[in-house]
Short mmCIF file of C-alpha atoms and ligand atoms in Angstrom, two decimals:
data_model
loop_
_atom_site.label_atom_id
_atom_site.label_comp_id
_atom_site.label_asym_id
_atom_site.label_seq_id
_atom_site.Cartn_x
_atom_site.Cartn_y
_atom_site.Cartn_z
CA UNK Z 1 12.73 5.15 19.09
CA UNK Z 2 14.09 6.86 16.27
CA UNK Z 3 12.86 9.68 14.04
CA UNK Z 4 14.71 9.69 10.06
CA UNK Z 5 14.66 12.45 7.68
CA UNK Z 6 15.08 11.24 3.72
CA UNK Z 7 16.19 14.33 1.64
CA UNK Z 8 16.21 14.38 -1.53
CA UNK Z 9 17.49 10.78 -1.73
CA UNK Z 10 18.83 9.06 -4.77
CA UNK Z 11 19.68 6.19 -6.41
CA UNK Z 12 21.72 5.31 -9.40
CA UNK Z 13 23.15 1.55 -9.80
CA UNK Z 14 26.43 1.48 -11.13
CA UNK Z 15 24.95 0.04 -14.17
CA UNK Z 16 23.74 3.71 -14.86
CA UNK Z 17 20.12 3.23 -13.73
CA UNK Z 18 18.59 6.05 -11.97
CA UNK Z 19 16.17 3.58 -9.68
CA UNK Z 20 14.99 6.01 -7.05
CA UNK Z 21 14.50 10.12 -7.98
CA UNK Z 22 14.17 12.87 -5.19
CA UNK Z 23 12.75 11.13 -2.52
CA UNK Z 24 11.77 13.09 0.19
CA UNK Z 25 10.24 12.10 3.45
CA UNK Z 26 9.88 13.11 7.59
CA UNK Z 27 9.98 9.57 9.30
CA UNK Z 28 8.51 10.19 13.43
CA UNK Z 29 9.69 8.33 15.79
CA UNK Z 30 7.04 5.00 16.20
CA UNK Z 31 5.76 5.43 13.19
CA UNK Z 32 4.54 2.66 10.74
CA UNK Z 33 5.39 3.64 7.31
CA UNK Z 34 4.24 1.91 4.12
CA UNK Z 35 6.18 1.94 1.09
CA UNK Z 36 4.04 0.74 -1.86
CA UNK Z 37 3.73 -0.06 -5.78
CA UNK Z 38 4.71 -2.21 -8.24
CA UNK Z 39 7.40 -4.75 -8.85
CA UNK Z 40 10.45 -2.68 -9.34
CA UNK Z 41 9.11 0.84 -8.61
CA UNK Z 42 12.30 1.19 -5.81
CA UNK Z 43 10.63 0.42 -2.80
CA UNK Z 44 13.46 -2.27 -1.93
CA UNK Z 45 16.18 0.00 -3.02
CA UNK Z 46 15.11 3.03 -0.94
CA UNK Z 47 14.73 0.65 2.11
CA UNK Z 48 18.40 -1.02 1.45
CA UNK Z 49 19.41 2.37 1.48
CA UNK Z 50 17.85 3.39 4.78
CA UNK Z 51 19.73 -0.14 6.53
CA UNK Z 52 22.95 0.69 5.11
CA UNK Z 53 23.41 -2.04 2.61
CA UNK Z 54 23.07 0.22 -0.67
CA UNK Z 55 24.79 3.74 -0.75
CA UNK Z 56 23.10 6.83 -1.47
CA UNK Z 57 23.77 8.33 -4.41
CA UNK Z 58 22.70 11.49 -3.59
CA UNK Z 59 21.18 13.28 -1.07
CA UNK Z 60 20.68 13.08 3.22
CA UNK Z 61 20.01 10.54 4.96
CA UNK Z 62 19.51 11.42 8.69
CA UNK Z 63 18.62 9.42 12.09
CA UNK Z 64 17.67 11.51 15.13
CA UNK Z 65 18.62 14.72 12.75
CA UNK Z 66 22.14 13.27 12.45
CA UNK Z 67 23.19 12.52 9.45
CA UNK Z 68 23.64 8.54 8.73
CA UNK Z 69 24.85 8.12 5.00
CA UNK Z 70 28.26 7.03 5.85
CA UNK Z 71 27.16 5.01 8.80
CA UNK Z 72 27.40 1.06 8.26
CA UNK Z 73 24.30 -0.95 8.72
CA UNK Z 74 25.58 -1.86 12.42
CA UNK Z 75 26.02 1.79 13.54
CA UNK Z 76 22.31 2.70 12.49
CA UNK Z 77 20.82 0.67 15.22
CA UNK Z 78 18.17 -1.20 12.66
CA UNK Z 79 16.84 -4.78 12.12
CA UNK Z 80 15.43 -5.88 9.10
CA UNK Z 81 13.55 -8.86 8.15
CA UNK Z 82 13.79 -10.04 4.43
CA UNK Z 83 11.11 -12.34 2.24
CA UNK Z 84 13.25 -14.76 2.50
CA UNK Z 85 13.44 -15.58 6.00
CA UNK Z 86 17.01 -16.46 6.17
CA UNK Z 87 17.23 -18.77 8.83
CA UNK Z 88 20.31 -20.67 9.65
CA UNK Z 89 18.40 -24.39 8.94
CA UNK Z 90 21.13 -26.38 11.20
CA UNK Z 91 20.18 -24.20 13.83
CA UNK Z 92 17.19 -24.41 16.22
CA UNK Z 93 14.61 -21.67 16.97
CA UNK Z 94 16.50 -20.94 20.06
CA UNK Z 95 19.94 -20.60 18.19
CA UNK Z 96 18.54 -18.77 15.36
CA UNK Z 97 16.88 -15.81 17.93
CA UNK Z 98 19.70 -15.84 20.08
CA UNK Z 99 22.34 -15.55 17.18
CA UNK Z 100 22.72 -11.78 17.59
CA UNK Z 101 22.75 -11.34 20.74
CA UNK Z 102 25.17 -14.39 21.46
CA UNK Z 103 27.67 -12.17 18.76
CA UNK Z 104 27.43 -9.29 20.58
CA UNK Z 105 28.71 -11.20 23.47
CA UNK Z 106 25.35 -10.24 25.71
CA UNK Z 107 25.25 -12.89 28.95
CA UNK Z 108 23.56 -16.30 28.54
CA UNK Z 109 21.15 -15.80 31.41
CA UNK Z 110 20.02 -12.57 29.79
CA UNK Z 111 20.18 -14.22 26.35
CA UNK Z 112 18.00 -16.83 27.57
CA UNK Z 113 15.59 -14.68 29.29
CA UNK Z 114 14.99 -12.73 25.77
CA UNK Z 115 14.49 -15.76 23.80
CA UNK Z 116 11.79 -16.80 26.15
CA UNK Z 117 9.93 -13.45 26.05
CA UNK Z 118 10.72 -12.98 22.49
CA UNK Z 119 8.86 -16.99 21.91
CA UNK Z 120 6.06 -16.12 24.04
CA UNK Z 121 5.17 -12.37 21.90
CA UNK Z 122 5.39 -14.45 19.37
CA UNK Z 123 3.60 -18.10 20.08
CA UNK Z 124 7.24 -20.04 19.32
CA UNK Z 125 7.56 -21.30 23.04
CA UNK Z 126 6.83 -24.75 22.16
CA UNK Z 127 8.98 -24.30 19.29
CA UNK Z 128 12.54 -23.61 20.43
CA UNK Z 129 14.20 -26.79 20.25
CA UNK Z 130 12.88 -27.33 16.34
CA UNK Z 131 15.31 -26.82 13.60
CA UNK Z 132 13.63 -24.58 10.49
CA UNK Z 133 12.93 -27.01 8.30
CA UNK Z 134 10.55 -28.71 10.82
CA UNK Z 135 8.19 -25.55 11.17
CA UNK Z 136 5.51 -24.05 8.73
CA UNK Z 137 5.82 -21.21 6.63
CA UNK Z 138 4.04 -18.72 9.13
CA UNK Z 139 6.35 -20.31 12.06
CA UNK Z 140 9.31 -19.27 9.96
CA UNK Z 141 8.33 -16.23 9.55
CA UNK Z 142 7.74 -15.48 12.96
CA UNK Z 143 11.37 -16.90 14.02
CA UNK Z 144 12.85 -13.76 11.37
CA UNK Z 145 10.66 -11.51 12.95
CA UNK Z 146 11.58 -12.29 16.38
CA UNK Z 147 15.69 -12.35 15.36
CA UNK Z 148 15.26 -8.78 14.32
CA UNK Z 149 12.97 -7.44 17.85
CA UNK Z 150 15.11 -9.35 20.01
CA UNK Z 151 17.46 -7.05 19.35
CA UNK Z 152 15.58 -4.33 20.95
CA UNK Z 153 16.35 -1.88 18.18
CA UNK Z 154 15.15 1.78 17.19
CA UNK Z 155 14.23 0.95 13.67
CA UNK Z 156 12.53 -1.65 12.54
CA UNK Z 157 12.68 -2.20 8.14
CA UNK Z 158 10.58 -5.42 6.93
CA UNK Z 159 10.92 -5.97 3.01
CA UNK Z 160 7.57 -8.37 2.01
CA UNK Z 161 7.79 -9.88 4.76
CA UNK Z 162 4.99 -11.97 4.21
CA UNK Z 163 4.97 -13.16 0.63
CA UNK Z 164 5.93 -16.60 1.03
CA UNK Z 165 2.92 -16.99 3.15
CA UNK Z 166 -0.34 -18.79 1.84
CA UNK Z 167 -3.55 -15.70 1.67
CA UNK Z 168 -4.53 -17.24 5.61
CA UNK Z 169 -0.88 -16.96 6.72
CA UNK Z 170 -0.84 -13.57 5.39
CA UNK Z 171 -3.74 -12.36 7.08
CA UNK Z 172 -3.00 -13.84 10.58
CA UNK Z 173 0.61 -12.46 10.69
CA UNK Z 174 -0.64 -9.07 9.61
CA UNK Z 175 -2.18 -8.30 12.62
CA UNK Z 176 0.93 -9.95 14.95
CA UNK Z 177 2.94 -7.57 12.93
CA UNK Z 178 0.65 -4.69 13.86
CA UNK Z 179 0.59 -5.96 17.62
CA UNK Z 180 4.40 -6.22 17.75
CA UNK Z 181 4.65 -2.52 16.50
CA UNK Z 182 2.11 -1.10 19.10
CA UNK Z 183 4.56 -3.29 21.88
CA UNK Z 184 7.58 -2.43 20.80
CA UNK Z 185 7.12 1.28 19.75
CA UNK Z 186 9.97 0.83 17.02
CA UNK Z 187 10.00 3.36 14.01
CA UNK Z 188 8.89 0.77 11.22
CA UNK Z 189 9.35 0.60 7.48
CA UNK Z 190 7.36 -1.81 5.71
CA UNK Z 191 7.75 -2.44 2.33
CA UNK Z 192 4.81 -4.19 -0.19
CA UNK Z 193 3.41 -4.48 -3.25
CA UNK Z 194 0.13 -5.23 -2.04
CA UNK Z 195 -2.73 -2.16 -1.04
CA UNK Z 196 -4.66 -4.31 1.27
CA UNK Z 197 -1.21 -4.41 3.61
CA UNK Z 198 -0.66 -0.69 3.11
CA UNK Z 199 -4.06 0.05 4.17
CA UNK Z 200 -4.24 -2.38 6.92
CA UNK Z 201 -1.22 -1.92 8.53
CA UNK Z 202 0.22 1.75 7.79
CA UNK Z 203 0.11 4.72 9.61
CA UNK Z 204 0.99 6.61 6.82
CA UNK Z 205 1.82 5.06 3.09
CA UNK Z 206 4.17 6.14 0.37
CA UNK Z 207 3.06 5.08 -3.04
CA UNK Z 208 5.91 4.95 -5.66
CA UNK Z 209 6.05 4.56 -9.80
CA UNK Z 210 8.87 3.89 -11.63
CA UNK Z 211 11.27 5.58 -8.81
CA UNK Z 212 9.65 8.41 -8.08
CA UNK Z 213 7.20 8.94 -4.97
CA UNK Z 214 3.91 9.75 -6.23
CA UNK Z 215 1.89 10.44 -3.01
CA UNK Z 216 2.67 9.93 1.27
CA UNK Z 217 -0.56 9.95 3.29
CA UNK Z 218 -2.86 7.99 6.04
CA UNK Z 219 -4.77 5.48 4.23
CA UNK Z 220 -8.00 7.17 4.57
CA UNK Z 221 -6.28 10.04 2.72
CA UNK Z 222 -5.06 7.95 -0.31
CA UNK Z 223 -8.45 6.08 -1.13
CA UNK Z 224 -10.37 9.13 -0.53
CA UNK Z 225 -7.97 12.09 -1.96
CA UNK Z 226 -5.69 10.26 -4.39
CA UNK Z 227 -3.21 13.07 -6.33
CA UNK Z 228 -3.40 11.42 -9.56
CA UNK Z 229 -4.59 8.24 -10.96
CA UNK Z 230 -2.09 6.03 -10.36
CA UNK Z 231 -2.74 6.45 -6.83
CA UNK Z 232 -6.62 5.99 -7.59
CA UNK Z 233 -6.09 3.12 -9.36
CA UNK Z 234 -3.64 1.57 -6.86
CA UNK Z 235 -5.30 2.17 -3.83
CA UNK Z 236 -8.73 0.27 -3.82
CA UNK Z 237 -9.92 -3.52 -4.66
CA UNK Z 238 -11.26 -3.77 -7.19
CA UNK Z 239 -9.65 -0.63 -8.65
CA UNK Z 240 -11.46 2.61 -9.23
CA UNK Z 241 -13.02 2.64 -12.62
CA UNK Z 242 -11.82 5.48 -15.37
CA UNK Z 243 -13.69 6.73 -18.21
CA UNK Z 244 -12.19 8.72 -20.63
CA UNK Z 245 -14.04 11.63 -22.44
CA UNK Z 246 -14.05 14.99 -23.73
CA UNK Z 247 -15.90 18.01 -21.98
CA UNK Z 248 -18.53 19.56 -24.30
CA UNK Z 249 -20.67 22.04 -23.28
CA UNK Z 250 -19.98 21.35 -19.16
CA UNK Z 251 -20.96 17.53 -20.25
CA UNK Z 252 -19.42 14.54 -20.60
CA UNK Z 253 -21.60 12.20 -23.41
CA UNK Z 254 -20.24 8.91 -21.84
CA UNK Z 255 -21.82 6.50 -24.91
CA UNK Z 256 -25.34 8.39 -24.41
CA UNK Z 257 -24.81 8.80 -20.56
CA UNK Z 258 -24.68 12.33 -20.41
CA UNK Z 259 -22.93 13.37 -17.49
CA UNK Z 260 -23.59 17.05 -16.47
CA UNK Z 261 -20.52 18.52 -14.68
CA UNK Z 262 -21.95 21.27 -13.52
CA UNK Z 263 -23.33 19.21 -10.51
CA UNK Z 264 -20.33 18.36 -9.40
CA UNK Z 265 -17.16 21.12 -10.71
CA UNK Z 266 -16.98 25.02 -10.34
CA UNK Z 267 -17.22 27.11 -13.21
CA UNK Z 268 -13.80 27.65 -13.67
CA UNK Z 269 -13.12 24.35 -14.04
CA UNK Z 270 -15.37 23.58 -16.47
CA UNK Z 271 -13.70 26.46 -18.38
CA UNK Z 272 -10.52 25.49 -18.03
CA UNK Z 273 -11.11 22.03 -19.43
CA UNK Z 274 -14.24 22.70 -21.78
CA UNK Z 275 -12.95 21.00 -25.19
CA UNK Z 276 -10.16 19.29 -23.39
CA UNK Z 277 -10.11 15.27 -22.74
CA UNK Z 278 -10.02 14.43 -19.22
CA UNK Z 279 -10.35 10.65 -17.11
CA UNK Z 280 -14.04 10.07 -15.20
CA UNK Z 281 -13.25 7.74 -11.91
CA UNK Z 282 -15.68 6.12 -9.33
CA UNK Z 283 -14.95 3.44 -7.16
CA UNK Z 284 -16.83 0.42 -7.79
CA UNK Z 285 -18.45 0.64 -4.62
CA UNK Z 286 -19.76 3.80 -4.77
CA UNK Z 287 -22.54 2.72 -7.21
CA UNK Z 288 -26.10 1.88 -6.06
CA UNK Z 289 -28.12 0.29 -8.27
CA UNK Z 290 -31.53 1.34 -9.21
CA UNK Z 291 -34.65 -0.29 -8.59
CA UNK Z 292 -38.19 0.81 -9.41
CA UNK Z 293 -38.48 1.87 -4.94
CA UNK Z 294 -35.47 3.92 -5.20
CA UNK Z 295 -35.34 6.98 -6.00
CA UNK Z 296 -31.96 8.58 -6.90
CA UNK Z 297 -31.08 11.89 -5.73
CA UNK Z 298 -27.74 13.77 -6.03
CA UNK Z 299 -26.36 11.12 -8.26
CA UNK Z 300 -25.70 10.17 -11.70
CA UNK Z 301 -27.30 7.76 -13.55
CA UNK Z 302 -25.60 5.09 -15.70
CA UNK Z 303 -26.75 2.84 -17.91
CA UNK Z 304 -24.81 -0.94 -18.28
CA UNK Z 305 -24.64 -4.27 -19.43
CA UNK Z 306 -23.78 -6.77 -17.10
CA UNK Z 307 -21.18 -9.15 -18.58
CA UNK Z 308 -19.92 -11.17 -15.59
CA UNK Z 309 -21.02 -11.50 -11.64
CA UNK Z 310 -18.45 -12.80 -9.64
CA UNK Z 311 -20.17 -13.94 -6.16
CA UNK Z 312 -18.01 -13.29 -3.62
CA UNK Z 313 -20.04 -13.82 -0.56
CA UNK Z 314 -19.52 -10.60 1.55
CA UNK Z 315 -20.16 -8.41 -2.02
CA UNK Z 316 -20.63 -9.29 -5.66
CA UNK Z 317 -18.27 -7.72 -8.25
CA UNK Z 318 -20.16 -7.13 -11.30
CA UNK Z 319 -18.44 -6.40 -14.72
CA UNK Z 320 -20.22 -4.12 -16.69
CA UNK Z 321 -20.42 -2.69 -20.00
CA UNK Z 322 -20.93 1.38 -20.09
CA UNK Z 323 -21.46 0.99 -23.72
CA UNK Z 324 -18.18 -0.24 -24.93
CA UNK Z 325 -16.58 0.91 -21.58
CA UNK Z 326 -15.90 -1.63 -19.17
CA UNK Z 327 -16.43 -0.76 -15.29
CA UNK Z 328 -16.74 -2.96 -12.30
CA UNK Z 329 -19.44 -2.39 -9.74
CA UNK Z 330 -19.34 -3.94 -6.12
CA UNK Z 331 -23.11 -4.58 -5.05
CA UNK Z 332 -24.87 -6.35 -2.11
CA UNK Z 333 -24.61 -10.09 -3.11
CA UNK Z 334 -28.70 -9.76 -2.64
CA UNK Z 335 -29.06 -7.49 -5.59
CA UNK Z 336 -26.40 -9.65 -7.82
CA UNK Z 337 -28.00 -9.18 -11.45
CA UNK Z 338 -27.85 -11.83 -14.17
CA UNK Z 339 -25.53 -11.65 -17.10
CA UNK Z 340 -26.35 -10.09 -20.18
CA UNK Z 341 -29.23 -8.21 -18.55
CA UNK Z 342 -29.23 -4.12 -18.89
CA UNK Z 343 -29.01 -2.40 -15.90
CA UNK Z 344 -28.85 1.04 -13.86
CA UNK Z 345 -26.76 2.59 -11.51
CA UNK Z 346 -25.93 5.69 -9.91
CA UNK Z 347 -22.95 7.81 -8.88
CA UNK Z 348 -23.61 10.07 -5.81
CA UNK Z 349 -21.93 13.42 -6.76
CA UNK Z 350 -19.91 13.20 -3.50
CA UNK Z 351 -18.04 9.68 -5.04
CA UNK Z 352 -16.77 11.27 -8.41
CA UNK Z 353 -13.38 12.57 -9.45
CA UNK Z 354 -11.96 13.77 -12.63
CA UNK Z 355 -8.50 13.50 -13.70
CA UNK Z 356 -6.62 15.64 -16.21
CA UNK Z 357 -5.99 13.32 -19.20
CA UNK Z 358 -2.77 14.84 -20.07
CA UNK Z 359 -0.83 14.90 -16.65
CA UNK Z 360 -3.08 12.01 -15.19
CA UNK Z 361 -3.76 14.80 -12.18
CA UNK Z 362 -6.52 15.33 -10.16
CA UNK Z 363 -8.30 17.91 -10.98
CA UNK Z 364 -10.28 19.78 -7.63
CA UNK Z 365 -14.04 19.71 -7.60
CA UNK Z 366 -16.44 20.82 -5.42
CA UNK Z 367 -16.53 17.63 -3.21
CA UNK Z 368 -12.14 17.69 -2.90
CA UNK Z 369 -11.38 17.78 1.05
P1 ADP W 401 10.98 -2.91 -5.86
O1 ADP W 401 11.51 -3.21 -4.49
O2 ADP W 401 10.03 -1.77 -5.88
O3 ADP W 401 10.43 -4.12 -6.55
P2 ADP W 401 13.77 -2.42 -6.50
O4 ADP W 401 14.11 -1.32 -5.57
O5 ADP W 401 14.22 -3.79 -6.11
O6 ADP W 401 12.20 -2.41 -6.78
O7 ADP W 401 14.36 -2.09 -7.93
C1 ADP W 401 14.13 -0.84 -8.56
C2 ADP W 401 14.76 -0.86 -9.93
O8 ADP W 401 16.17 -0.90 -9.80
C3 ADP W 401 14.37 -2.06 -10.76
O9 ADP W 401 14.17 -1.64 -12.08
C4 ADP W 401 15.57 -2.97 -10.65
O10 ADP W 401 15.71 -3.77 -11.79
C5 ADP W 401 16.70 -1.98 -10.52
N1 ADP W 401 17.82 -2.56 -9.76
C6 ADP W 401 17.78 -3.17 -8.55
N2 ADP W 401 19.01 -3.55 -8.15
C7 ADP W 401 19.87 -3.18 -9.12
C8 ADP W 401 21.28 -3.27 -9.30
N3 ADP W 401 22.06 -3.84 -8.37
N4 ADP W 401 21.79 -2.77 -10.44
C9 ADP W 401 21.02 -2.18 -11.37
N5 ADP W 401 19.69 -2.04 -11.26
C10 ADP W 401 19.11 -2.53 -10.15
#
């Protein structure tokens, strides 16, 4: 096992394009890392960098406190498994796991005893004498998988793994991946674009934006304590709902739906921002939605028109109407409402968070951990 130390990392293509900015980041040894966000935010780039196959531009890269930026992708002791599975497809499931091992000249009998546990970890045992192009898309995967733990390595660096997978696939392999970590104890990078991964599988996740790292934390931390809102907004399915309005008075008059800070941000807060725009976010399932038996305490109330219900089985997402504001609210599939019916909900205090307009910060309230 392997700890790494990222300072101040950069990355600028040749081209001129600065694709990764300062990124900074304490790796421990065994630890599952996450590196989310959007199509070409640098996740791939900053991972390339860490297996030697990009330089660094700037900045430290260091394994085990030594430093490793001029150390070739060999001499860093990592395996990485691409999207692509990159199988050699005239060889069989046996060649393709033994390939590394056979070019590092290790002995047959000790070649064939790691293919064998390798297969079983890994359900491929019945598999072995099958050529690629004869096994599914989850099989495949697992036969990339297995070529890079075979190797027994420190570091383990996985780049969307699991996107040629069908939703099933995806799920299923998941959790192998998971299992496979806790056995092998490897120091593992995993990069997606996909929050339900990050959440499921991470330890800790880094979410980045157009290059730049805009938050590291356990999941828990990063749906409930989100730094700004692209975090809140990219950590969460269905994503958090934002209203924008201005502070007047301590209140924010969302369409009629007065919303009293005071219950929820200090006084200096509501000083500091009194006049000012700022970004109201609750997570659609947060909401409760109010019957005549229920009565609401320590909550706001908000007032809707339901516009679609999308039954989902487990939950219903319902797409609402805040008066010209539109919010999604996950509710108990029992209480799905009908469409184009008005209807009432409430916030608890404890579920809301305001965001600075301007900077797209979170701003501290009373409830902030
Ligand atoms: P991600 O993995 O998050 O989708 P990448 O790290 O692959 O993103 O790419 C980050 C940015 O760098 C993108 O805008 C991409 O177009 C750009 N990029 C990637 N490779 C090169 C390259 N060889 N030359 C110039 N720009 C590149």
């Amino acid at each position: 096992m392997a700890y790494l130390t990222l300072k101040g990392i950069n990355k600028i293509y040749p081209n001129g394009y600065h694709a990764v900015h300062d990124f900074n980041l304490q790796i421990e040894k065994g630890e599952f890392i996450v590196f989310v966000g959007s199509s070409g935010c640098g996740k791939s780039t900053t991972l390339r960098m860490i297996a030697g196959l990009e330089n660094i531009s700037k900045g430290d890269f260091l394994i085990d406190g030594q430093r490793a930026n001029e150390k070739g992708p060999r001499e860093r002791g990592v395996a990485m498994v691409f999207q692509s599975y990159a199988l050699y497809p005239h060889m069989t499931v046996y060649d393709n796991l033994a390939f590394g091992l056979t070019l590092q000249g290790v002995d047959d009998d000790v070649i064939e005893q790691r293919v064998n546990s390798t297969a079983a970890i890994l359900g491929l045992t019945d598999y072995l004498d099958r050529l690629p192009r004869e096994l599914s898309g989850g099989q495949r995967q697992r036969v990339a998988v297995g070529r890079a733990i075979i190797r027994k390595v420190d570091i383990f660096l996985m780049d969307e793994p699991l996107s040629n997978l069908d939703a099933k696939q995806r799920v299923t392999m998941r959790s192998e991946i998971t299992q496979i970590h806790r056995e092998t104890g490897a120091t593992t990078i995993y990069v997606t674009h996909d929050q339900t991964e990050a959440m499921t599988m991470a330890d800790r996740i880094v979410v980045m934006k157009d290059g730049y790292v805009q938050q590291v934390g356990t999941p828990y931390d990063l749906y409930f304590n989100p730094t700004n809102m692209f975090v809140a907004g990219f950590i969460g399915e269905p994503p958090m709902n934002f209203i924008e309005s201005r502070i007047e008075n301590g209140i924010l008059n969302i369409s009629n739906n007065p919303i009293d800070l005071s219950y929820v941000a200090d006084s200096e807060v509501l000083e500091k921002y009194e006049g000012k725009e700022v970004v109201f976010g609750f997570r659609p399932e947060a909401v409760r939605l109010i019957n005549s038996n229920y009565e609401v305490g320590n909550a706001y109330k908000m007032n809707c028109v339901v516009e679609l219900v999308e039954l989902l089985g487990d939950n219903t997402n319902v797409y609402v109407d805040i008066y010209g504001v539109n919010s999604i609210l996950k509710v108990d599939p029992h209480e799905s409402p009908e469409i184009n019916t008005a209807l009432e909900f409430s916030i608890p205090y404890g579920s809301v968070y305001l965001f600075d307009k301007e900077t797209e910060k979170r701003i501290k309230l009373k409830n902030t951990k």
